[in-house]
Tab-separated table of C-alpha atoms in Angstrom:
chain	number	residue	atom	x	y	z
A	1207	UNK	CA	5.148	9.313	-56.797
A	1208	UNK	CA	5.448	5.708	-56.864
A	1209	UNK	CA	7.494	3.763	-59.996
A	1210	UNK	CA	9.993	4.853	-62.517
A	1211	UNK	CA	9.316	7.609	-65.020
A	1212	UNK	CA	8.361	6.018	-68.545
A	1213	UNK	CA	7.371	9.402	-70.097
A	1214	UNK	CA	7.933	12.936	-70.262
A	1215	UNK	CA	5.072	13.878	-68.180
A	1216	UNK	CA	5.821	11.596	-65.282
A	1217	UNK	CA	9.446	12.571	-65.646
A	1218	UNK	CA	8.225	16.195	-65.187
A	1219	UNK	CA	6.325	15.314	-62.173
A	1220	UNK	CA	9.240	13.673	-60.147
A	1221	UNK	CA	11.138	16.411	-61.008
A	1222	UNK	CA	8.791	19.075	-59.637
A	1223	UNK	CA	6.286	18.010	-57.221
A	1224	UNK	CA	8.565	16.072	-54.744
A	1225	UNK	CA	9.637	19.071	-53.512
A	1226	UNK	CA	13.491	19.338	-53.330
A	1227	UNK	CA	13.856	15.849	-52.716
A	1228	UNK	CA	12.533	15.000	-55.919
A	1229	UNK	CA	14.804	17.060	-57.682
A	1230	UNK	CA	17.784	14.470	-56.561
A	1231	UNK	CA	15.432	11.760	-57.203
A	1232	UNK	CA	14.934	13.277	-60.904
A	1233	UNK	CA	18.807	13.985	-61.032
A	1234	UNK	CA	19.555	10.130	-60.103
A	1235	UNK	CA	17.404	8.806	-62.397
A	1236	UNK	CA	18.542	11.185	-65.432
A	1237	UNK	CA	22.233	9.808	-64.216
A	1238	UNK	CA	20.679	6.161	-64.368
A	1239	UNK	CA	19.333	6.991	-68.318
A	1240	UNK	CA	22.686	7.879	-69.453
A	1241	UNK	CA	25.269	4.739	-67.470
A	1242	UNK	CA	26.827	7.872	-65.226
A	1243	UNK	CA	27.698	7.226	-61.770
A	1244	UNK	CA	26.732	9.597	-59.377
A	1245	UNK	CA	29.426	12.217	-58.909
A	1246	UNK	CA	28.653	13.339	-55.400
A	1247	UNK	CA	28.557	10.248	-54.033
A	1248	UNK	CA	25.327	10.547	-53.369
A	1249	UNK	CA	25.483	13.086	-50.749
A	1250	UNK	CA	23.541	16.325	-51.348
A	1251	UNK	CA	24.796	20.047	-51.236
A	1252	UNK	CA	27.291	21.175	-53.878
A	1253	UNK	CA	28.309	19.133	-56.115
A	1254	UNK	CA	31.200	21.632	-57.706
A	1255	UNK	CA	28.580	21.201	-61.248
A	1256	UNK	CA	29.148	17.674	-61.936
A	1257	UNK	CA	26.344	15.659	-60.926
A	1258	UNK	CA	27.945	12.135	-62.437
A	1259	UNK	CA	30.572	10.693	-64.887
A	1260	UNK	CA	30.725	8.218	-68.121
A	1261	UNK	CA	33.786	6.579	-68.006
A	1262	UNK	CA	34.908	5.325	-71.550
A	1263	UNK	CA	37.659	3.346	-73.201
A	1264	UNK	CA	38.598	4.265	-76.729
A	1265	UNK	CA	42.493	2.791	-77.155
A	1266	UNK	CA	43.950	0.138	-75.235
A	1267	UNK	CA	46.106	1.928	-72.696
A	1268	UNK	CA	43.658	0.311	-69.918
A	1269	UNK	CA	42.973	4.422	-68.671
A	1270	UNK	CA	39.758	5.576	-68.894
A	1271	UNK	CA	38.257	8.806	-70.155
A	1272	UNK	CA	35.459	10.537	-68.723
A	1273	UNK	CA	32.529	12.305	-69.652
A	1274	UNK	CA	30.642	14.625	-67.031
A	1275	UNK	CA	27.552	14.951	-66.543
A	1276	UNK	CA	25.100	17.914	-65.428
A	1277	UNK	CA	21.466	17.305	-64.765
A	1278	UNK	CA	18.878	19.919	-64.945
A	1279	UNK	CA	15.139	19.661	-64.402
A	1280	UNK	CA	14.660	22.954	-64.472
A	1281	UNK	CA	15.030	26.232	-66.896
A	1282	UNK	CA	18.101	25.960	-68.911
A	1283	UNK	CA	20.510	29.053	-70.468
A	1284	UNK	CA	23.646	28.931	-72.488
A	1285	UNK	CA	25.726	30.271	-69.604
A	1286	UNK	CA	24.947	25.516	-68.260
A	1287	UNK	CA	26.729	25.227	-71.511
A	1288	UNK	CA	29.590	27.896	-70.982
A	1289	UNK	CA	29.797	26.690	-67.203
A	1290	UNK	CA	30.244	23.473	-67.942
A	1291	UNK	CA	33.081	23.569	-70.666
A	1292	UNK	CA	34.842	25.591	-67.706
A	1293	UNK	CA	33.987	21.890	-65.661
A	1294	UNK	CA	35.164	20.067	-68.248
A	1295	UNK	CA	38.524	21.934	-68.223
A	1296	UNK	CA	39.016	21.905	-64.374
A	1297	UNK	CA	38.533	18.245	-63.894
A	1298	UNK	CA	40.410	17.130	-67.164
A	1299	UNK	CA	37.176	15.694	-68.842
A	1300	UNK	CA	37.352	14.955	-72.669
A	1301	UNK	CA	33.766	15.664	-72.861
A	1302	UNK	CA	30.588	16.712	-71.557
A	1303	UNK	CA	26.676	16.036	-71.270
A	1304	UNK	CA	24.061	18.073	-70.364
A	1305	UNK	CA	20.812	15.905	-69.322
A	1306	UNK	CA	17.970	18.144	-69.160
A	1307	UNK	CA	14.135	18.188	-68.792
A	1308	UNK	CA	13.674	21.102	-71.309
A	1309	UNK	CA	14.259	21.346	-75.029
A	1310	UNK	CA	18.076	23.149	-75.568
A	1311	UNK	CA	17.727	27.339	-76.655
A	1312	UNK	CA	19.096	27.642	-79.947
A	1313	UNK	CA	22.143	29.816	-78.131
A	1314	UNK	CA	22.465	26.881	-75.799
A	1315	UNK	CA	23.328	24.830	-79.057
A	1316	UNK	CA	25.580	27.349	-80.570
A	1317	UNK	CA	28.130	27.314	-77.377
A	1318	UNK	CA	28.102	23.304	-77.271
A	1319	UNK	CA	28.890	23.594	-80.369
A	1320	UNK	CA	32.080	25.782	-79.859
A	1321	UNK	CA	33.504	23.476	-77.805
A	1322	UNK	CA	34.780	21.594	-80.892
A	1323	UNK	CA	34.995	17.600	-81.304
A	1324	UNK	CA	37.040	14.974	-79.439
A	1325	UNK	CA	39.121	12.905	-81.375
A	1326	UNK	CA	39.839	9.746	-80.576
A	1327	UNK	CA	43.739	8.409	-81.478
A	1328	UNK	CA	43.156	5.639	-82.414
A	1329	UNK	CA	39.944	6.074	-84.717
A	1330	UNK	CA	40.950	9.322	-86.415
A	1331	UNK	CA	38.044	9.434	-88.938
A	1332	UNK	CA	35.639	9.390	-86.335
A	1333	UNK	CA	34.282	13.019	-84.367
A	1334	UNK	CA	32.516	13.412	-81.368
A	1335	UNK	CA	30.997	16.679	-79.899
A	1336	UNK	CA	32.824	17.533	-77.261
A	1337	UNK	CA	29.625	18.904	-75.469
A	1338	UNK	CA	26.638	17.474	-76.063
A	1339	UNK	CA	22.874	17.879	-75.322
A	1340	UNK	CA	20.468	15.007	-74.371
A	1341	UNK	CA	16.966	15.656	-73.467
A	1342	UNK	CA	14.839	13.530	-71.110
A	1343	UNK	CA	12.284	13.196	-74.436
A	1344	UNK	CA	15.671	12.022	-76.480
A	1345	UNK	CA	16.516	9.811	-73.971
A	1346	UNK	CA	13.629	8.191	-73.207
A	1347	UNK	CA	12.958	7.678	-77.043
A	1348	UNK	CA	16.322	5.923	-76.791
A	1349	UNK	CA	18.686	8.668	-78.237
A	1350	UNK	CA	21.416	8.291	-76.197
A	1351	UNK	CA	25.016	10.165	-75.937
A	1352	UNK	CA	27.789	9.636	-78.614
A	1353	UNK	CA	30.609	8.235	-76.560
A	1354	UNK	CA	33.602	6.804	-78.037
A	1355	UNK	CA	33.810	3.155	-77.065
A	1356	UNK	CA	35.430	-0.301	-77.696
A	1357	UNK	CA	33.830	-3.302	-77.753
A	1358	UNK	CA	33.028	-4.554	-74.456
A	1359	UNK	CA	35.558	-7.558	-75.303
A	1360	UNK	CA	37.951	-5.749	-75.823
A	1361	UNK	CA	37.338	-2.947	-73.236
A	1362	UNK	CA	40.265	-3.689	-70.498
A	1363	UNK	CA	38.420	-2.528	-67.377
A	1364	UNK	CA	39.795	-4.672	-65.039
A	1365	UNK	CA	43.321	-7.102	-65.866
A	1366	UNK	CA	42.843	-10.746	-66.061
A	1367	UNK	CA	43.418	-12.456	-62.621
A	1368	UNK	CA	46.350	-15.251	-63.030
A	1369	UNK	CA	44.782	-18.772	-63.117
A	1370	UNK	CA	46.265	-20.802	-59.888
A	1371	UNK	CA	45.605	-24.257	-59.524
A	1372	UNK	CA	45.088	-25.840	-55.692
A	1373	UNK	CA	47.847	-28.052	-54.386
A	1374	UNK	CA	46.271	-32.009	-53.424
A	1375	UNK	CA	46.600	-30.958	-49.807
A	1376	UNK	CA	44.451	-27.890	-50.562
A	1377	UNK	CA	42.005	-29.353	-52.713
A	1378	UNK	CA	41.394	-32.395	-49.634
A	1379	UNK	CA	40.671	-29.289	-47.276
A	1380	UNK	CA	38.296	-27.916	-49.188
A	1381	UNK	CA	36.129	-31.390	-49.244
């Protein structure tokens, strides 16, 4: 395969006829639809069932939240969902996304669903699904994740550096 998926069909294809290597191909690209970073640092082999994280902001304590992420290309079951609420509660994750290739079973939906909304403090009247489902087809169409989030201006990601002014002596060395 050469290029970047732009449908469901070619989306398929990386995902099955790479062999294994196309499966991480299909699982970094999934990542890439979503904003997640890779959560095996790109090395292969177990990833302990998160294959990347969405950090989010959603008050102004400057910590971030996280989503993880699971990637499947292939089949998918409600025990994906089940096993990765149990992620969710082992790494201390206030939510979760399931990327996958196929269309979610209707018990698939049912145990997201159980997993309740998160709540952010700060913007009580709004809900999120805890668990949520994204396929390839939504994402592509541009049906992203709901993910809590503050502006980007007013996101503190990183702390202002303190403005420093060069000394005459510095500012000749620099010439």
């Amino acid at each position: 395969m050469v290029g970047v998926p732009q449908d469901i069909e070619s989306a398929r294809a990386l995902a099955t006829e790479s062999g294994q290597d196309g499966r991480f191909q299909f699982e970094y690209w999934a990542l890439g639809l979503v904003d997640a970073r890779p959560g095996n640092n790109r090395r292969r082999g177990a990833d302990a069932g998160v294959d990347g994280y969405i950090n989010f902001f959603d008050d102004n304590s400057g910590k971030a939240k996280t989503v993880l992420v699971q990637v499947k290309s292939g089949h998918v079951q409600r025990n994906v969902i089940a096993t990765l609420k149990g992620d969710m509660e082992r790494e201390k994750a206030e939510m979760g996304l399931l990327v996958t290739l196929e269309p979610p079973t209707r018990p698939m939906e049912q145990e997201a669903a159980s997993a309740g909304f998160y709540v952010p403090e700060h913007f009580p009247d709004q809900q999120f699904p805890r668990v949520q489902i994204a396929t390839i087809e939504d994402l592509l169409d541009g049906n992203g994740p709901h993910v809590p989030r503050l502006g980007l201006a007013d996101a503190p990601t990183f702390r202002r550096a303190p403005r420093r002014r060069r000394s005459e002596g510095e500012a000749r060395r620099m010439l």
